[in-house]
PDB file of C-alpha atoms in Angstrom:
ATOM      1  CA  MET A  47       0.000   0.000   0.000  1.00  0.00           C
ATOM      2  CA  THR A  48       1.393   3.392  -0.978  1.00  0.00           C
ATOM      3  CA  SER A  49       1.674   5.952   1.826  1.00  0.00           C
ATOM      4  CA  VAL A  50       1.078   9.657   1.535  1.00  0.00           C
ATOM      5  CA  ALA A  51       4.814  10.283   1.689  1.00  0.00           C
ATOM      6  CA  ASP A  52       5.461   7.974  -1.303  1.00  0.00           C
ATOM      7  CA  ALA A  53       2.712   9.494  -3.436  1.00  0.00           C
ATOM      8  CA  PRO A  54       3.557  12.029  -6.153  1.00  0.00           C
ATOM      9  CA  PRO A  55       3.403  15.729  -5.204  1.00  0.00           C
ATOM     10  CA  ASP A  56       0.224  16.410  -7.149  1.00  0.00           C
ATOM     11  CA  ALA A  57      -1.562  13.625  -5.245  1.00  0.00           C
ATOM     12  CA  THR A  58      -0.921  15.268  -1.880  1.00  0.00           C
ATOM     13  CA  ALA A  59      -1.846  18.775  -2.885  1.00  0.00           C
ATOM     14  CA  ASP A  60      -5.439  18.361  -1.797  1.00  0.00           C
ATOM     15  CA  VAL A  61      -4.707  16.678   1.533  1.00  0.00           C
ATOM     16  CA  VAL A  62      -5.988  18.881   4.384  1.00  0.00           C
ATOM     17  CA  VAL A  63      -5.160  18.216   8.012  1.00  0.00           C
ATOM     18  CA  ALA A  64      -8.330  18.917   9.957  1.00  0.00           C
ATOM     19  CA  GLY A  65      -8.321  19.829  13.612  1.00  0.00           C
ATOM     20  CA  PRO A  66     -10.715  18.508  16.218  1.00  0.00           C
ATOM     21  CA  VAL A  67     -14.329  19.099  15.262  1.00  0.00           C
ATOM     22  CA  LYS A  68     -16.259  20.972  17.913  1.00  0.00           C
ATOM     23  CA  PRO A  69     -19.708  19.579  18.572  1.00  0.00           C
ATOM     24  CA  ARG A  70     -22.497  21.851  17.509  1.00  0.00           C
ATOM     25  CA  ARG A  71     -24.498  23.237  20.395  1.00  0.00           C
ATOM     26  CA  ARG A  72     -28.130  22.266  20.117  1.00  0.00           C
ATOM     27  CA  TRP A  73     -30.919  24.414  21.433  1.00  0.00           C
ATOM     28  CA  ASN A  74     -33.022  22.790  24.117  1.00  0.00           C
ATOM     29  CA  LEU A  75     -36.360  23.537  22.478  1.00  0.00           C
ATOM     30  CA  THR A  76     -38.376  22.297  25.448  1.00  0.00           C
ATOM     31  CA  LEU A  77     -36.522  24.603  27.812  1.00  0.00           C
ATOM     32  CA  VAL A  78     -36.791  27.565  25.438  1.00  0.00           C
ATOM     33  CA  ILE A  79     -40.564  27.187  24.994  1.00  0.00           C
ATOM     34  CA  GLY A  80     -41.139  26.590  28.694  1.00  0.00           C
ATOM     35  CA  ALA A  81     -39.003  29.527  29.754  1.00  0.00           C
ATOM     36  CA  GLY A  82     -40.776  31.716  27.193  1.00  0.00           C
ATOM     37  CA  LEU A  83     -44.209  30.858  28.588  1.00  0.00           C
ATOM     38  CA  VAL A  84     -43.042  31.323  32.171  1.00  0.00           C
ATOM     39  CA  GLY A  85     -41.423  34.617  31.226  1.00  0.00           C
ATOM     40  CA  LEU A  86     -44.707  35.754  29.684  1.00  0.00           C
ATOM     41  CA  VAL A  87     -46.574  34.988  32.916  1.00  0.00           C
ATOM     42  CA  VAL A  88     -43.941  36.756  35.009  1.00  0.00           C
ATOM     43  CA  LEU A  89     -44.010  39.760  32.689  1.00  0.00           C
ATOM     44  CA  THR A  90     -47.799  39.883  32.948  1.00  0.00           C
ATOM     45  CA  ALA A  91     -47.583  39.886  36.736  1.00  0.00           C
ATOM     46  CA  LEU A  92     -44.957  42.642  36.727  1.00  0.00           C
ATOM     47  CA  VAL A  93     -47.013  44.782  34.357  1.00  0.00           C
ATOM     48  CA  SER A  94     -49.981  44.528  36.738  1.00  0.00           C
ATOM     49  CA  PHE A  95     -47.989  46.400  39.394  1.00  0.00           C
ATOM     50  CA  LEU A  96     -47.519  49.351  37.061  1.00  0.00           C
ATOM     51  CA  TRP A  97     -50.552  49.392  34.783  1.00  0.00           C
ATOM     52  CA  THR A  98     -53.982  47.892  34.207  1.00  0.00           C
ATOM     53  CA  PRO A  99     -56.541  49.213  31.702  1.00  0.00           C
ATOM     54  CA  TYR A 100     -59.160  49.576  34.445  1.00  0.00           C
ATOM     55  CA  ASP A 101     -59.520  48.970  38.141  1.00  0.00           C
ATOM     56  CA  PRO A 102     -60.004  45.173  38.270  1.00  0.00           C
ATOM     57  CA  THR A 103     -62.405  45.462  41.215  1.00  0.00           C
ATOM     58  CA  ARG A 104     -64.561  48.301  39.815  1.00  0.00           C
ATOM     59  CA  VAL A 105     -68.191  47.288  39.319  1.00  0.00           C
ATOM     60  CA  ASP A 106     -70.008  48.971  36.420  1.00  0.00           C
ATOM     61  CA  PRO A 107     -73.579  47.698  35.876  1.00  0.00           C
ATOM     62  CA  SER A 108     -73.812  49.528  32.545  1.00  0.00           C
ATOM     63  CA  GLN A 109     -70.906  47.514  31.092  1.00  0.00           C
ATOM     64  CA  THR A 110     -71.880  43.941  31.991  1.00  0.00           C
ATOM     65  CA  LEU A 111     -71.110  40.972  29.715  1.00  0.00           C
ATOM     66  CA  LEU A 112     -69.622  43.019  26.902  1.00  0.00           C
ATOM     67  CA  SER A 113     -67.946  41.234  24.010  1.00  0.00           C
ATOM     68  CA  PRO A 114     -64.288  41.946  23.177  1.00  0.00           C
ATOM     69  CA  GLY A 115     -63.884  45.347  21.568  1.00  0.00           C
ATOM     70  CA  GLY A 116     -61.841  48.496  21.420  1.00  0.00           C
ATOM     71  CA  GLU A 117     -62.824  49.762  24.874  1.00  0.00           C
ATOM     72  CA  HIS A 118     -62.559  46.411  26.645  1.00  0.00           C
ATOM     73  CA  TRP A 119     -60.112  44.234  24.732  1.00  0.00           C
ATOM     74  CA  LEU A 120     -61.389  40.911  26.116  1.00  0.00           C
ATOM     75  CA  GLY A 121     -64.807  42.071  27.238  1.00  0.00           C
ATOM     76  CA  THR A 122     -66.294  42.360  30.724  1.00  0.00           C
ATOM     77  CA  ASP A 123     -67.862  39.985  33.233  1.00  0.00           C
ATOM     78  CA  HIS A 124     -71.310  39.981  34.834  1.00  0.00           C
ATOM     79  CA  PHE A 125     -70.261  42.792  37.193  1.00  0.00           C
ATOM     80  CA  GLY A 126     -68.859  44.960  34.407  1.00  0.00           C
ATOM     81  CA  ARG A 127     -65.251  44.342  35.443  1.00  0.00           C
ATOM     82  CA  ASP A 128     -62.587  44.413  32.748  1.00  0.00           C
ATOM     83  CA  ILE A 129     -61.277  40.918  31.895  1.00  0.00           C
ATOM     84  CA  VAL A 130     -57.780  42.077  30.887  1.00  0.00           C
ATOM     85  CA  SER A 131     -57.308  43.849  34.210  1.00  0.00           C
ATOM     86  CA  GLN A 132     -58.446  40.786  36.110  1.00  0.00           C
ATOM     87  CA  LEU A 133     -56.116  38.492  34.175  1.00  0.00           C
ATOM     88  CA  LEU A 134     -53.154  40.775  34.862  1.00  0.00           C
ATOM     89  CA  VAL A 135     -53.780  40.910  38.610  1.00  0.00           C
ATOM     90  CA  GLY A 136     -54.663  37.212  38.646  1.00  0.00           C
ATOM     91  CA  ALA A 137     -51.190  36.385  37.310  1.00  0.00           C
ATOM     92  CA  ARG A 138     -49.678  38.289  40.219  1.00  0.00           C
ATOM     93  CA  THR A 139     -51.790  36.344  42.723  1.00  0.00           C
ATOM     94  CA  THR A 140     -50.984  32.997  41.114  1.00  0.00           C
ATOM     95  CA  LEU A 141     -47.224  33.602  41.085  1.00  0.00           C
ATOM     96  CA  PHE A 142     -47.230  34.900  44.658  1.00  0.00           C
ATOM     97  CA  VAL A 143     -49.066  31.837  45.958  1.00  0.00           C
ATOM     98  CA  GLY A 144     -46.868  29.505  43.907  1.00  0.00           C
ATOM     99  CA  VAL A 145     -43.564  31.042  45.016  1.00  0.00           C
ATOM    100  CA  VAL A 146     -44.466  30.980  48.708  1.00  0.00           C
ATOM    101  CA  ALA A 147     -45.946  27.473  48.524  1.00  0.00           C
ATOM    102  CA  VAL A 148     -42.883  26.003  46.777  1.00  0.00           C
ATOM    103  CA  ALA A 149     -40.601  27.854  49.217  1.00  0.00           C
ATOM    104  CA  ILE A 150     -42.486  26.317  52.163  1.00  0.00           C
ATOM    105  CA  ALA A 151     -42.305  22.848  50.615  1.00  0.00           C
ATOM    106  CA  ALA A 152     -38.565  23.109  49.918  1.00  0.00           C
ATOM    107  CA  ALA A 153     -37.699  24.746  53.248  1.00  0.00           C
ATOM    108  CA  VAL A 154     -39.365  21.916  55.176  1.00  0.00           C
ATOM    109  CA  GLY A 155     -38.958  18.949  52.818  1.00  0.00           C
ATOM    110  CA  VAL A 156     -35.251  19.312  51.979  1.00  0.00           C
ATOM    111  CA  PRO A 157     -33.982  19.320  55.607  1.00  0.00           C
ATOM    112  CA  LEU A 158     -36.268  16.400  56.449  1.00  0.00           C
ATOM    113  CA  GLY A 159     -34.975  14.478  53.438  1.00  0.00           C
ATOM    114  CA  LEU A 160     -31.359  15.128  54.420  1.00  0.00           C
ATOM    115  CA  LEU A 161     -32.176  14.084  57.961  1.00  0.00           C
ATOM    116  CA  ALA A 162     -33.737  10.846  56.757  1.00  0.00           C
ATOM    117  CA  ALA A 163     -30.681  10.111  54.596  1.00  0.00           C
ATOM    118  CA  THR A 164     -28.237  10.118  57.509  1.00  0.00           C
ATOM    119  CA  GLY A 165     -28.568   6.355  57.792  1.00  0.00           C
ATOM    120  CA  HIS A 166     -29.807   6.185  61.377  1.00  0.00           C
ATOM    121  CA  ARG A 167     -32.825   3.906  61.213  1.00  0.00           C
ATOM    122  CA  TRP A 168     -34.317   5.213  64.434  1.00  0.00           C
ATOM    123  CA  LEU A 169     -34.368   8.690  62.858  1.00  0.00           C
ATOM    124  CA  SER A 170     -35.084   8.066  59.175  1.00  0.00           C
ATOM    125  CA  GLU A 171     -38.027   5.726  59.690  1.00  0.00           C
ATOM    126  CA  PRO A 172     -40.179   8.165  61.741  1.00  0.00           C
ATOM    127  CA  VAL A 173     -39.399  10.979  59.304  1.00  0.00           C
ATOM    128  CA  MET A 174     -40.378   8.934  56.243  1.00  0.00           C
ATOM    129  CA  ARG A 175     -43.551   7.601  57.874  1.00  0.00           C
ATOM    130  CA  ALA A 176     -44.551  11.169  58.807  1.00  0.00           C
ATOM    131  CA  LEU A 177     -44.009  12.227  55.191  1.00  0.00           C
ATOM    132  CA  ASP A 178     -46.152   9.311  54.036  1.00  0.00           C
ATOM    133  CA  ILE A 179     -48.975  10.458  56.307  1.00  0.00           C
ATOM    134  CA  VAL A 180     -48.807  14.026  54.970  1.00  0.00           C
ATOM    135  CA  PHE A 181     -48.660  12.682  51.412  1.00  0.00           C
ATOM    136  CA  ALA A 182     -52.065  11.053  51.950  1.00  0.00           C
ATOM    137  CA  PHE A 183     -53.694  14.487  52.342  1.00  0.00           C
ATOM    138  CA  PRO A 184     -54.073  16.450  49.071  1.00  0.00           C
ATOM    139  CA  ALA A 185     -53.745  20.224  49.048  1.00  0.00           C
ATOM    140  CA  ILE A 186     -57.486  20.768  48.617  1.00  0.00           C
ATOM    141  CA  LEU A 187     -58.315  18.678  51.693  1.00  0.00           C
ATOM    142  CA  LEU A 188     -55.673  20.486  53.747  1.00  0.00           C
ATOM    143  CA  ALA A 189     -57.054  23.831  52.593  1.00  0.00           C
ATOM    144  CA  ILE A 190     -60.581  22.818  53.632  1.00  0.00           C
ATOM    145  CA  ILE A 191     -59.304  21.788  57.071  1.00  0.00           C
ATOM    146  CA  LEU A 192     -57.356  25.024  57.506  1.00  0.00           C
ATOM    147  CA  ALA A 193     -60.238  27.135  56.167  1.00  0.00           C
ATOM    148  CA  ALA A 194     -62.602  25.516  58.664  1.00  0.00           C
ATOM    149  CA  GLY A 195     -60.330  26.544  61.501  1.00  0.00           C
ATOM    150  CA  PHE A 196     -58.873  29.850  60.334  1.00  0.00           C
ATOM    151  CA  GLY A 197     -61.059  30.952  57.407  1.00  0.00           C
ATOM    152  CA  ALA A 198     -60.358  31.018  53.686  1.00  0.00           C
ATOM    153  CA  SER A 199     -57.481  33.314  52.741  1.00  0.00           C
ATOM    154  CA  THR A 200     -54.395  33.549  50.566  1.00  0.00           C
ATOM    155  CA  LEU A 201     -52.263  32.422  53.510  1.00  0.00           C
ATOM    156  CA  THR A 202     -54.449  29.344  53.977  1.00  0.00           C
ATOM    157  CA  GLY A 203     -53.997  28.366  50.342  1.00  0.00           C
ATOM    158  CA  MET A 204     -50.225  28.904  50.415  1.00  0.00           C
ATOM    159  CA  ILE A 205     -49.763  26.821  53.562  1.00  0.00           C
ATOM    160  CA  ALA A 206     -51.998  24.020  52.275  1.00  0.00           C
ATOM    161  CA  ILE A 207     -50.225  23.792  48.907  1.00  0.00           C
ATOM    162  CA  GLY A 208     -46.804  24.053  50.536  1.00  0.00           C
ATOM    163  CA  VAL A 209     -47.473  21.362  53.150  1.00  0.00           C
ATOM    164  CA  ALA A 210     -48.928  19.038  50.509  1.00  0.00           C
ATOM    165  CA  ASN A 211     -45.663  19.266  48.523  1.00  0.00           C
ATOM    166  CA  VAL A 212     -43.347  18.697  51.496  1.00  0.00           C
ATOM    167  CA  PRO A 213     -43.299  14.881  51.050  1.00  0.00           C
ATOM    168  CA  VAL A 214     -42.310  15.269  47.382  1.00  0.00           C
ATOM    169  CA  PHE A 215     -39.222  17.300  48.254  1.00  0.00           C
ATOM    170  CA  GLY A 216     -38.465  15.084  51.247  1.00  0.00           C
ATOM    171  CA  ARG A 217     -38.519  11.848  49.260  1.00  0.00           C
ATOM    172  CA  LEU A 218     -36.534  13.287  46.370  1.00  0.00           C
ATOM    173  CA  THR A 219     -33.913  14.758  48.694  1.00  0.00           C
ATOM    174  CA  ARG A 220     -33.509  11.493  50.593  1.00  0.00           C
ATOM    175  CA  ALA A 221     -33.133   9.430  47.414  1.00  0.00           C
ATOM    176  CA  GLY A 222     -30.611  11.831  45.884  1.00  0.00           C
ATOM    177  CA  ALA A 223     -28.651  12.231  49.115  1.00  0.00           C
ATOM    178  CA  MET A 224     -28.358   8.475  49.684  1.00  0.00           C
ATOM    179  CA  GLN A 225     -26.939   8.092  46.187  1.00  0.00           C
ATOM    180  CA  VAL A 226     -24.404  10.887  46.705  1.00  0.00           C
ATOM    181  CA  LEU A 227     -23.385   9.506  50.119  1.00  0.00           C
ATOM    182  CA  GLN A 228     -22.087   6.385  48.397  1.00  0.00           C
ATOM    183  CA  SER A 229     -19.696   8.389  46.210  1.00  0.00           C
ATOM    184  CA  ASP A 230     -15.946   8.206  46.655  1.00  0.00           C
ATOM    185  CA  PHE A 231     -15.501  11.911  47.358  1.00  0.00           C
ATOM    186  CA  VAL A 232     -17.992  11.685  50.237  1.00  0.00           C
ATOM    187  CA  LEU A 233     -16.092   8.712  51.673  1.00  0.00           C
ATOM    188  CA  ALA A 234     -12.905  10.761  51.375  1.00  0.00           C
ATOM    189  CA  ALA A 235     -14.575  13.693  53.142  1.00  0.00           C
ATOM    190  CA  ARG A 236     -15.641  11.392  55.958  1.00  0.00           C
ATOM    191  CA  SER A 237     -12.097  10.162  56.322  1.00  0.00           C
ATOM    192  CA  TYR A 238     -11.083  13.772  56.956  1.00  0.00           C
ATOM    193  CA  GLY A 239     -13.638  14.064  59.739  1.00  0.00           C
ATOM    194  CA  ARG A 240     -16.538  15.661  57.858  1.00  0.00           C
ATOM    195  CA  ARG A 241     -19.748  14.634  59.590  1.00  0.00           C
ATOM    196  CA  GLY A 242     -23.347  15.669  60.134  1.00  0.00           C
ATOM    197  CA  VAL A 243     -24.523  19.080  58.938  1.00  0.00           C
ATOM    198  CA  VAL A 244     -21.167  20.030  57.399  1.00  0.00           C
ATOM    199  CA  LEU A 245     -21.138  16.904  55.244  1.00  0.00           C
ATOM    200  CA  MET A 246     -24.717  17.382  54.080  1.00  0.00           C
ATOM    201  CA  VAL A 247     -24.524  21.100  53.346  1.00  0.00           C
ATOM    202  CA  ARG A 248     -21.039  21.220  51.812  1.00  0.00           C
ATOM    203  CA  TYR A 249     -20.879  17.951  49.886  1.00  0.00           C
ATOM    204  CA  VAL A 250     -24.358  16.434  49.457  1.00  0.00           C
ATOM    205  CA  LEU A 251     -26.676  19.405  48.915  1.00  0.00           C
ATOM    206  CA  PRO A 252     -24.707  20.988  46.012  1.00  0.00           C
ATOM    207  CA  ASN A 253     -24.760  17.657  44.168  1.00  0.00           C
ATOM    208  CA  ILE A 254     -28.547  17.305  44.368  1.00  0.00           C
ATOM    209  CA  ALA A 255     -29.298  20.964  43.673  1.00  0.00           C
ATOM    210  CA  ALA A 256     -30.129  20.194  40.028  1.00  0.00           C
ATOM    211  CA  LEU A 257     -32.775  17.667  41.105  1.00  0.00           C
ATOM    212  CA  LEU A 258     -34.316  20.177  43.476  1.00  0.00           C
ATOM    213  CA  ILE A 259     -34.399  22.917  40.842  1.00  0.00           C
ATOM    214  CA  VAL A 260     -36.239  20.660  38.419  1.00  0.00           C
ATOM    215  CA  GLN A 261     -38.661  19.557  41.129  1.00  0.00           C
ATOM    216  CA  ALA A 262     -39.308  23.174  42.104  1.00  0.00           C
ATOM    217  CA  SER A 263     -40.362  23.963  38.537  1.00  0.00           C
ATOM    218  CA  VAL A 264     -42.689  20.955  38.381  1.00  0.00           C
ATOM    219  CA  SER A 265     -44.103  21.727  41.842  1.00  0.00           C
ATOM    220  CA  PHE A 266     -44.790  25.278  40.713  1.00  0.00           C
ATOM    221  CA  ALA A 267     -47.007  23.900  37.945  1.00  0.00           C
ATOM    222  CA  HIS A 268     -48.873  21.830  40.520  1.00  0.00           C
ATOM    223  CA  ALA A 269     -49.191  24.897  42.748  1.00  0.00           C
ATOM    224  CA  VAL A 270     -50.781  26.884  39.914  1.00  0.00           C
ATOM    225  CA  LEU A 271     -53.381  24.154  39.424  1.00  0.00           C
ATOM    226  CA  ALA A 272     -53.981  23.807  43.167  1.00  0.00           C
ATOM    227  CA  GLU A 273     -54.391  27.563  43.627  1.00  0.00           C
ATOM    228  CA  ALA A 274     -56.901  27.699  40.774  1.00  0.00           C
ATOM    229  CA  ALA A 275     -58.818  24.751  42.244  1.00  0.00           C
ATOM    230  CA  LEU A 276     -58.899  26.295  45.716  1.00  0.00           C
ATOM    231  CA  SER A 277     -60.096  29.637  44.354  1.00  0.00           C
ATOM    232  CA  TYR A 278     -62.714  27.838  42.259  1.00  0.00           C
ATOM    233  CA  LEU A 279     -64.036  26.096  45.385  1.00  0.00           C
ATOM    234  CA  GLY A 280     -63.878  29.252  47.491  1.00  0.00           C
ATOM    235  CA  TYR A 281     -61.013  28.197  49.784  1.00  0.00           C
ATOM    236  CA  GLY A 282     -58.307  30.356  48.245  1.00  0.00           C
ATOM    237  CA  THR A 283     -57.842  34.091  47.922  1.00  0.00           C
ATOM    238  CA  PRO A 284     -61.133  35.774  48.899  1.00  0.00           C
ATOM    239  CA  PRO A 285     -62.834  38.424  46.751  1.00  0.00           C
ATOM    240  CA  PRO A 286     -62.483  41.109  45.557  1.00  0.00           C
ATOM    241  CA  THR A 287     -58.863  40.190  44.685  1.00  0.00           C
ATOM    242  CA  PRO A 288     -59.003  38.637  41.182  1.00  0.00           C
ATOM    243  CA  THR A 289     -57.818  35.050  40.735  1.00  0.00           C
ATOM    244  CA  TRP A 290     -57.978  32.842  37.664  1.00  0.00           C
ATOM    245  CA  GLY A 291     -59.789  30.077  39.522  1.00  0.00           C
ATOM    246  CA  ARG A 292     -62.575  32.320  40.765  1.00  0.00           C
ATOM    247  CA  MET A 293     -62.927  33.855  37.307  1.00  0.00           C
ATOM    248  CA  LEU A 294     -63.664  30.330  36.041  1.00  0.00           C
ATOM    249  CA  GLN A 295     -66.136  29.723  38.844  1.00  0.00           C
ATOM    250  CA  GLU A 296     -68.030  32.935  38.134  1.00  0.00           C
ATOM    251  CA  ALA A 297     -67.992  32.344  34.365  1.00  0.00           C
ATOM    252  CA  GLN A 298     -69.725  28.966  34.538  1.00  0.00           C
ATOM    253  CA  ASN A 299     -73.115  30.591  35.171  1.00  0.00           C
ATOM    254  CA  TYR A 300     -72.797  32.648  31.986  1.00  0.00           C
ATOM    255  CA  PHE A 301     -71.177  30.085  29.710  1.00  0.00           C
ATOM    256  CA  VAL A 302     -74.125  30.045  27.285  1.00  0.00           C
ATOM    257  CA  VAL A 303     -74.418  33.840  27.154  1.00  0.00           C
ATOM    258  CA  GLN A 304     -70.694  34.686  27.039  1.00  0.00           C
ATOM    259  CA  PRO A 305     -68.503  31.545  26.744  1.00  0.00           C
ATOM    260  CA  MET A 306     -65.302  33.568  26.372  1.00  0.00           C
ATOM    261  CA  LEU A 307     -65.476  34.452  30.064  1.00  0.00           C
ATOM    262  CA  ALA A 308     -64.318  30.913  30.824  1.00  0.00           C
ATOM    263  CA  VAL A 309     -61.879  30.669  27.917  1.00  0.00           C
ATOM    264  CA  TRP A 310     -59.517  33.451  28.994  1.00  0.00           C
ATOM    265  CA  PRO A 311     -58.757  32.332  32.584  1.00  0.00           C
ATOM    266  CA  GLY A 312     -58.720  28.685  31.479  1.00  0.00           C
ATOM    267  CA  LEU A 313     -56.195  29.513  28.775  1.00  0.00           C
ATOM    268  CA  ALA A 314     -54.063  31.458  31.258  1.00  0.00           C
ATOM    269  CA  ILE A 315     -53.994  28.507  33.668  1.00  0.00           C
ATOM    270  CA  ALA A 316     -53.226  26.022  30.881  1.00  0.00           C
ATOM    271  CA  LEU A 317     -50.343  28.089  29.469  1.00  0.00           C
ATOM    272  CA  SER A 318     -48.851  28.643  32.917  1.00  0.00           C
ATOM    273  CA  VAL A 319     -48.951  24.959  33.818  1.00  0.00           C
ATOM    274  CA  LEU A 320     -47.590  24.001  30.404  1.00  0.00           C
ATOM    275  CA  GLY A 321     -44.770  26.527  30.717  1.00  0.00           C
ATOM    276  CA  PHE A 322     -43.592  25.336  34.127  1.00  0.00           C
ATOM    277  CA  ASN A 323     -43.838  21.673  33.122  1.00  0.00           C
ATOM    278  CA  LEU A 324     -41.876  22.235  29.914  1.00  0.00           C
ATOM    279  CA  MET A 325     -39.284  24.279  31.764  1.00  0.00           C
ATOM    280  CA  GLY A 326     -38.927  21.479  34.314  1.00  0.00           C
ATOM    281  CA  ASP A 327     -38.410  18.903  31.569  1.00  0.00           C
ATOM    282  CA  GLY A 328     -35.942  21.175  29.805  1.00  0.00           C
ATOM    283  CA  LEU A 329     -33.981  21.813  32.993  1.00  0.00           C
ATOM    284  CA  ARG A 330     -33.838  18.087  33.653  1.00  0.00           C
ATOM    285  CA  ASP A 331     -32.398  17.456  30.187  1.00  0.00           C
ATOM    286  CA  ALA A 332     -29.908  20.308  30.585  1.00  0.00           C
ATOM    287  CA  LEU A 333     -28.748  19.558  34.129  1.00  0.00           C
ATOM    288  CA  ASP A 334     -28.720  15.745  34.072  1.00  0.00           C
ATOM    289  CA  PRO A 335     -25.370  14.543  32.616  1.00  0.00           C
ATOM    290  CA  ARG A 336     -26.979  11.302  31.440  1.00  0.00           C
ATOM    291  CA  LEU A 337     -29.480  13.209  29.287  1.00  0.00           C
ATOM    292  CA  ARG A 338     -27.284  16.136  28.207  1.00  0.00           C
ATOM    293  CA  GLY A 339     -25.954  14.409  25.100  1.00  0.00           C
ATOM    294  CA  ARG A 340     -29.331  13.507  23.634  1.00  0.00           C
TER     295      ARG A 340
END
């Protein structure tokens, strides 16, 4: 076989030595779409602090059940309230409840999960059984119990949704922490005397942060649905503060006369839930090394 060195000069003129080919960076379409929808909801909530076309709580009997038009872009409800203004303020309420509820769930669930992962059976078993008991109570049932004792309010809804999601964060944290605790670098840290809180906070928690971020996004989608359900049933934010769930509840009596009253808040809820779910899936693909190359 003739080598390149033995070939005639004209045969080697076209030989090009190529360097290492850099892999092309692919866009995570799921993450982009999800982040775009979430950004739209956040932008809507921020705009509501600065501007709304009308006062969302103003009742105007002369403007009831108007169809979309130039004066009221999406029409009005049975009290004459502007739908656009209510949707803007409703986004603020939904995000506020979701942020606080997920923060409660993570603040309680993550430490309990780390505590259960320490390996002491006498400690982990009671913690996990307590989480199982809480997991048996959905957010709506917890909200009904709290509303019966303290009255329906935004705080009641936030606490109920947050407590209902504590077992999710606790179980995920325990599973991730137990896997990290078997790693070589953790064994090396233990050999240097790292124990207890220092080991968990410095070595375990940073390595499961990606899991918790993804779960927070998914839990936010669940919180949006739970907040809408609680408002629909009357156990969430009380009137006159606009919420998407109560807009749906009030629109059901006028569905034949003005069906678009139910379409707008339903669409807002659907897009919000879709956005947070897609963003969670996209973050999982981006942060998980096993899925990053797909």
